[in-house]
PDB file of C-alpha atoms in Angstrom:
ATOM      1  CA  MET A 520      13.356  -8.613  12.281  1.00 50.00           C
ATOM      2  CA  LYS A 521      13.438  -5.653  10.154  1.00 60.00           C
ATOM      3  CA  LYS A 522      11.468  -5.891   6.546  1.00 66.00           C
ATOM      4  CA  GLU A 523      12.340  -3.686   3.818  1.00 88.00           C
ATOM      5  CA  ASN A 524      10.474  -3.596   0.460  1.00 89.00           C
ATOM      6  CA  LEU A 525      12.177  -2.518  -3.147  1.00 90.00           C
ATOM      7  CA  ILE A 526       9.079  -1.839  -5.437  1.00 92.00           C
ATOM      8  CA  LEU A 527      10.394  -1.307  -8.960  1.00 91.00           C
ATOM      9  CA  GLU A 528       8.226  -1.739 -11.977  1.00 93.00           C
ATOM     10  CA  PRO A 529       4.915  -3.489 -13.373  1.00 93.00           C
ATOM     11  CA  SER A 530       4.723  -7.279 -13.177  1.00 92.00           C
ATOM     12  CA  PHE A 531       2.947  -7.454 -16.756  1.00 91.00           C
ATOM     13  CA  ASN A 532       2.851  -5.683 -19.968  1.00 87.00           C
ATOM     14  CA  LEU A 533      -0.461  -4.299 -21.396  1.00 86.00           C
ATOM     15  CA  GLN A 534      -1.730  -7.717 -23.106  1.00 86.00           C
ATOM     16  CA  GLN A 535      -0.666  -9.786 -20.124  1.00 89.00           C
ATOM     17  CA  GLN A 536      -2.904  -7.404 -17.835  1.00 92.00           C
ATOM     18  CA  ILE A 537      -5.972  -7.771 -20.270  1.00 91.00           C
ATOM     19  CA  ILE A 538      -5.416 -11.365 -20.255  1.00 91.00           C
ATOM     20  CA  ILE A 539      -5.580 -11.796 -16.618  1.00 93.00           C
ATOM     21  CA  LEU A 540      -8.621  -9.461 -16.411  1.00 93.00           C
ATOM     22  CA  GLY A 541     -10.327 -11.123 -18.841  1.00 92.00           C
ATOM     23  CA  ILE A 542      -9.793 -14.358 -16.590  1.00 93.00           C
ATOM     24  CA  SER A 543     -10.811 -12.750 -13.606  1.00 93.00           C
ATOM     25  CA  LEU A 544     -14.294 -11.646 -15.602  1.00 92.00           C
ATOM     26  CA  ILE A 545     -15.110 -15.785 -14.562  1.00 92.00           C
ATOM     27  CA  PRO A 546     -15.458 -15.162 -11.142  1.00 90.00           C
ATOM     28  CA  LEU A 547     -17.054 -11.935 -11.379  1.00 89.00           C
ATOM     29  CA  MET A 548     -19.926 -13.515 -13.006  1.00 90.00           C
ATOM     30  CA  PHE A 549     -20.044 -16.079 -10.263  1.00 86.00           C
ATOM     31  CA  ILE A 550     -20.260 -13.209  -7.835  1.00 86.00           C
ATOM     32  CA  ILE A 551     -22.988 -11.714 -10.182  1.00 87.00           C
ATOM     33  CA  ALA A 552     -25.286 -14.702 -10.319  1.00 86.00           C
ATOM     34  CA  LEU A 553     -24.586 -15.328  -6.192  1.00 84.00           C
ATOM     35  CA  ILE A 554     -25.655 -11.995  -5.312  1.00 83.00           C
ATOM     36  CA  GLU A 555     -28.985 -12.605  -6.860  1.00 82.00           C
ATOM     37  CA  ALA A 556     -29.717 -16.292  -5.268  1.00 82.00           C
ATOM     38  CA  LYS A 557     -30.906 -16.873  -2.005  1.00 83.00           C
ATOM     39  CA  LEU A 558     -27.869 -18.003  -0.171  1.00 81.00           C
ATOM     40  CA  ASN A 559     -27.369 -20.777   2.778  1.00 86.00           C
ATOM     41  CA  TRP A 560     -23.869 -21.008   4.501  1.00 85.00           C
ATOM     42  CA  LYS A 561     -22.660 -23.019   2.012  1.00 85.00           C
ATOM     43  CA  GLY A 562     -23.537 -20.241  -0.571  1.00 83.00           C
ATOM     44  CA  TYR A 563     -22.098 -17.450   1.608  1.00 87.00           C
ATOM     45  CA  LEU A 564     -18.935 -19.460   1.833  1.00 90.00           C
ATOM     46  CA  THR A 565     -18.701 -20.345  -1.856  1.00 87.00           C
ATOM     47  CA  PHE A 566     -19.263 -16.313  -2.522  1.00 86.00           C
ATOM     48  CA  THR A 567     -16.634 -15.462  -0.266  1.00 90.00           C
ATOM     49  CA  PHE A 568     -14.150 -17.804  -1.625  1.00 92.00           C
ATOM     50  CA  VAL A 569     -15.196 -16.462  -5.654  1.00 90.00           C
ATOM     51  CA  LEU A 570     -14.891 -12.506  -4.069  1.00 91.00           C
ATOM     52  CA  LEU A 571     -11.295 -13.385  -2.597  1.00 93.00           C
ATOM     53  CA  LEU A 572     -10.553 -15.155  -6.183  1.00 93.00           C
ATOM     54  CA  PHE A 573     -11.572 -11.943  -8.533  1.00 93.00           C
ATOM     55  CA  SER A 574      -9.786  -9.579  -6.009  1.00 93.00           C
ATOM     56  CA  TYR A 575      -6.550 -11.323  -6.097  1.00 93.00           C
ATOM     57  CA  LEU A 576      -6.776 -11.568  -9.704  1.00 94.00           C
ATOM     58  CA  PHE A 577      -7.422  -8.100 -10.311  1.00 94.00           C
ATOM     59  CA  ALA A 578      -4.637  -7.238  -8.038  1.00 94.00           C
ATOM     60  CA  LEU A 579      -2.099  -9.468  -9.765  1.00 94.00           C
ATOM     61  CA  ALA A 580      -3.183  -7.612 -12.983  1.00 94.00           C
ATOM     62  CA  PHE A 581      -1.749  -4.377 -11.552  1.00 95.00           C
ATOM     63  CA  SER A 582       0.957  -5.884  -9.210  1.00 95.00           C
ATOM     64  CA  LYS A 583       4.677  -5.008  -9.448  1.00 95.00           C
ATOM     65  CA  LYS A 584       7.503  -6.783  -8.942  1.00 94.00           C
ATOM     66  CA  GLY A 585      10.395  -6.148  -6.828  1.00 93.00           C
ATOM     67  CA  MET A 586      12.496  -7.484  -3.807  1.00 93.00           C
ATOM     68  CA  ILE A 587      12.243  -8.283   0.161  1.00 93.00           C
ATOM     69  CA  LYS A 588      14.789  -8.150   2.484  1.00 91.00           C
ATOM     70  CA  LYS A 589      13.608  -9.655   5.744  1.00 90.00           C
ATOM     71  CA  GLY A 590      16.488 -10.316   8.136  1.00 86.00           C
ATOM     72  CA  ASN A 591      19.295 -11.760   5.875  1.00 86.00           C
ATOM     73  CA  LYS A 592      17.044 -13.537   3.588  1.00 90.00           C
ATOM     74  CA  LEU A 593      16.475 -12.601   0.166  1.00 91.00           C
ATOM     75  CA  TYR A 594      12.993 -12.684  -1.508  1.00 93.00           C
ATOM     76  CA  LYS A 595      11.604 -11.776  -4.996  1.00 93.00           C
ATOM     77  CA  ALA A 596       7.848 -10.550  -4.493  1.00 94.00           C
ATOM     78  CA  LYS A 597       5.136  -9.307  -6.444  1.00 94.00           C
ATOM     79  CA  PHE A 598       3.061  -6.290  -4.628  1.00 94.00           C
ATOM     80  CA  PHE A 599      -0.007  -4.714  -5.053  1.00 94.00           C
ATOM     81  CA  ARG A 600      -0.221  -1.308  -3.243  1.00 92.00           C
ATOM     82  CA  GLY A 601       2.932  -1.907  -1.161  1.00 89.00           C
ATOM     83  CA  HIS A 602       0.838  -5.053   0.091  1.00 91.00           C
ATOM     84  CA  THR A 603       2.830  -8.259  -0.778  1.00 92.00           C
ATOM     85  CA  LEU A 604       0.768 -10.652  -3.048  1.00 91.00           C
ATOM     86  CA  PHE A 605       3.410 -13.288  -2.548  1.00 90.00           C
ATOM     87  CA  ARG A 606       6.953 -13.818  -2.487  1.00 92.00           C
ATOM     88  CA  GLN A 607       9.483 -16.605  -3.534  1.00 93.00           C
ATOM     89  CA  LYS A 608      13.072 -17.062  -1.356  1.00 93.00           C
ATOM     90  CA  VAL A 609      16.162 -16.191  -3.484  1.00 90.00           C
ATOM     91  CA  ASP A 610      19.102 -18.833  -2.277  1.00 88.00           C
ATOM     92  CA  LEU A 611      22.321 -16.439  -1.684  1.00 87.00           C
ATOM     93  CA  SER A 612      24.366 -19.672  -0.717  1.00 87.00           C
ATOM     94  CA  ASP A 613      27.799 -20.146  -2.748  1.00 87.00           C
ATOM     95  CA  ARG A 614      26.765 -16.810  -4.807  1.00 87.00           C
ATOM     96  CA  PRO A 615      29.118 -13.886  -3.654  1.00 89.00           C
ATOM     97  CA  VAL A 616      28.723 -11.890  -6.855  1.00 89.00           C
ATOM     98  CA  VAL A 617      25.767 -10.237  -8.707  1.00 91.00           C
ATOM     99  CA  SER A 618      25.803  -9.222 -12.315  1.00 90.00           C
ATOM    100  CA  ILE A 619      23.427  -7.470 -14.879  1.00 90.00           C
ATOM    101  CA  LEU A 620      23.192  -9.286 -18.478  1.00 88.00           C
ATOM    102  CA  LYS A 621      21.146  -7.577 -21.178  1.00 88.00           C
ATOM    103  CA  PHE A 622      19.357  -9.594 -23.398  1.00 87.00           C
ATOM    104  CA  LYS A 623      17.454  -8.758 -26.753  1.00 88.00           C
ATOM    105  CA  LYS A 624      13.788 -10.411 -26.195  1.00 82.00           C
ATOM    106  CA  SER A 625      10.647 -10.737 -28.167  1.00 80.00           C
ATOM    107  CA  GLN A 626       6.961 -11.345 -27.446  1.00 80.00           C
ATOM    108  CA  LYS A 627       4.404 -12.136 -29.602  1.00 76.00           C
ATOM    109  CA  LEU A 628       1.547 -10.146 -29.935  1.00 74.00           C
ATOM    110  CA  ALA A 629      -1.567 -12.459 -28.707  1.00 71.00           C
ATOM    111  CA  PHE A 630      -4.764 -10.191 -30.151  1.00 70.00           C
ATOM    112  CA  PHE A 631      -2.851  -9.852 -33.962  1.00 66.00           C
ATOM    113  CA  SER A 632      -2.502 -13.547 -34.463  1.00 60.00           C
ATOM    114  CA  ALA A 633      -4.918 -14.265 -36.625  1.00 61.00           C
ATOM    115  CA  ALA A 634      -4.168 -11.297 -39.314  1.00 64.00           C
ATOM    116  CA  ARG A 635      -0.194 -11.441 -38.720  1.00 67.00           C
ATOM    117  CA  PRO A 636       1.056 -14.620 -37.057  1.00 69.00           C
ATOM    118  CA  ASP A 637       4.465 -13.751 -36.735  1.00 73.00           C
ATOM    119  CA  LEU A 638       3.785 -10.118 -35.317  1.00 75.00           C
ATOM    120  CA  SER A 639       6.125  -9.511 -32.252  1.00 76.00           C
ATOM    121  CA  GLU A 640       7.203  -7.036 -30.113  1.00 77.00           C
ATOM    122  CA  SER A 641      11.183  -6.930 -29.273  1.00 81.00           C
ATOM    123  CA  PHE A 642      12.479  -5.252 -26.151  1.00 83.00           C
ATOM    124  CA  ASN A 643      15.442  -5.124 -23.960  1.00 86.00           C
ATOM    125  CA  SER A 644      15.968  -7.438 -20.775  1.00 89.00           C
ATOM    126  CA  PHE A 645      17.974  -6.683 -18.190  1.00 92.00           C
ATOM    127  CA  GLU A 646      18.332  -9.729 -16.019  1.00 91.00           C
ATOM    128  CA  ILE A 647      20.135  -9.697 -12.654  1.00 92.00           C
ATOM    129  CA  PHE A 648      21.661 -12.989 -11.827  1.00 90.00           C
ATOM    130  CA  VAL A 649      23.839 -14.220  -8.528  1.00 90.00           C
ATOM    131  CA  LEU A 650      27.034 -15.728  -9.657  1.00 87.00           C
ATOM    132  CA  ASN A 651      29.722 -17.854  -7.861  1.00 86.00           C
ATOM    133  CA  GLU A 652      33.227 -16.876  -7.851  1.00 83.00           C
ATOM    134  CA  ASN A 653      34.208 -18.234 -11.638  1.00 82.00           C
ATOM    135  CA  HIS A 654      30.789 -16.864 -12.673  1.00 81.00           C
ATOM    136  CA  PHE A 655      30.158 -20.316 -14.106  1.00 84.00           C
ATOM    137  CA  LYS A 656      26.962 -21.261 -12.114  1.00 85.00           C
ATOM    138  CA  ARG A 657      24.376 -18.456 -12.310  1.00 85.00           C
ATOM    139  CA  ASP A 658      20.971 -18.063 -10.681  1.00 88.00           C
ATOM    140  CA  SER A 659      18.411 -15.596 -12.245  1.00 88.00           C
ATOM    141  CA  VAL A 660      16.934 -13.433  -9.433  1.00 90.00           C
ATOM    142  CA  MET A 661      14.374 -11.520 -11.904  1.00 92.00           C
ATOM    143  CA  TYR A 662      14.622  -9.374 -14.793  1.00 90.00           C
ATOM    144  CA  PHE A 663      13.558  -6.040 -16.005  1.00 91.00           C
ATOM    145  CA  GLU A 664      12.806  -3.932 -19.022  1.00 90.00           C
ATOM    146  CA  GLU A 665      14.334  -0.789 -17.840  1.00 89.00           C
ATOM    147  CA  GLU A 666      17.922  -0.544 -17.054  1.00 89.00           C
ATOM    148  CA  ASP A 667      17.475   1.864 -14.231  1.00 91.00           C
ATOM    149  CA  SER A 668      15.429  -0.504 -12.176  1.00 91.00           C
ATOM    150  CA  ALA A 669      17.875  -3.326 -12.872  1.00 91.00           C
ATOM    151  CA  LYS A 670      20.382  -1.005 -11.304  1.00 91.00           C
ATOM    152  CA  LYS A 671      18.361  -0.069  -8.580  1.00 92.00           C
ATOM    153  CA  ALA A 672      17.737  -3.657  -7.919  1.00 91.00           C
ATOM    154  CA  VAL A 673      21.652  -4.325  -7.878  1.00 91.00           C
ATOM    155  CA  GLU A 674      22.372  -1.251  -5.638  1.00 91.00           C
ATOM    156  CA  PHE A 675      19.658  -2.745  -3.325  1.00 91.00           C
ATOM    157  CA  LEU A 676      21.522  -6.157  -3.326  1.00 90.00           C
ATOM    158  CA  THR A 677      25.042  -5.080  -2.921  1.00 90.00           C
ATOM    159  CA  THR A 678      24.048  -2.358   0.147  1.00 89.00           C
ATOM    160  CA  ASP A 679      21.845  -4.847   1.852  1.00 85.00           C
ATOM    161  CA  PHE A 680      23.399  -8.215   1.433  1.00 88.00           C
ATOM    162  CA  PRO A 681      27.252  -9.490   1.031  1.00 87.00           C
ATOM    163  CA  LEU A 682      27.307  -8.910  -2.740  1.00 87.00           C
ATOM    164  CA  ARG A 683      29.894  -7.497  -5.068  1.00 86.00           C
ATOM    165  CA  HIS A 684      28.518  -5.942  -8.713  1.00 86.00           C
ATOM    166  CA  GLU A 685      31.029  -7.370 -11.250  1.00 84.00           C
ATOM    167  CA  VAL A 686      30.816  -7.576 -14.933  1.00 84.00           C
ATOM    168  CA  PHE A 687      29.865 -11.234 -16.160  1.00 81.00           C
ATOM    169  CA  SER A 688      32.775 -12.586 -17.660  1.00 73.00           C
ATOM    170  CA  PRO A 689      33.209 -16.323 -17.154  1.00 73.00           C
ATOM    171  CA  ASN A 690      37.524 -16.904 -16.552  1.00 67.00           C
ATOM    172  CA  LEU A 691      38.925 -20.414 -16.792  1.00 63.00           C
ATOM    173  CA  ALA A 692      41.904 -19.712 -15.026  1.00 60.00           C
ATOM    174  CA  ARG A 693      40.185 -18.252 -11.516  1.00 53.00           C
TER     175      ARG A 693
END
């Protein structure tokens, strides 16, 4: 079974990466404490589990999002250095159309909330949807902050799957 990956842009922005890395400090403290302790087999098992948890959180912080084509199935996934951390199947049944919708989004800045509680960062989001024929039913596949990434993803979807790209326009007469 042939597998193709499309790795596009980082999964998290800087503030989200800092939060995930901060959470990963908790397993790191356990690792340091377990290194100095005399361990039995349960201790080594705990050490291995905590080390894997720390490694996973660290890899997740610096992961990139993308898509995987495996056979004729589509998955959205997170990658770290080309390796898949996890994936989720995207259902394409009864969805022959793909479209990009542009949204204006904002995200509050977590580290400045005490000084200025309403401080937020706004950005454009390019979200890819798979649609039915009438464009009434839509399912989100993935969103990107860069338009070029969204265009590459649509090109990947239209060349590797039986989807066609259309401009989103729900039509009651269809």
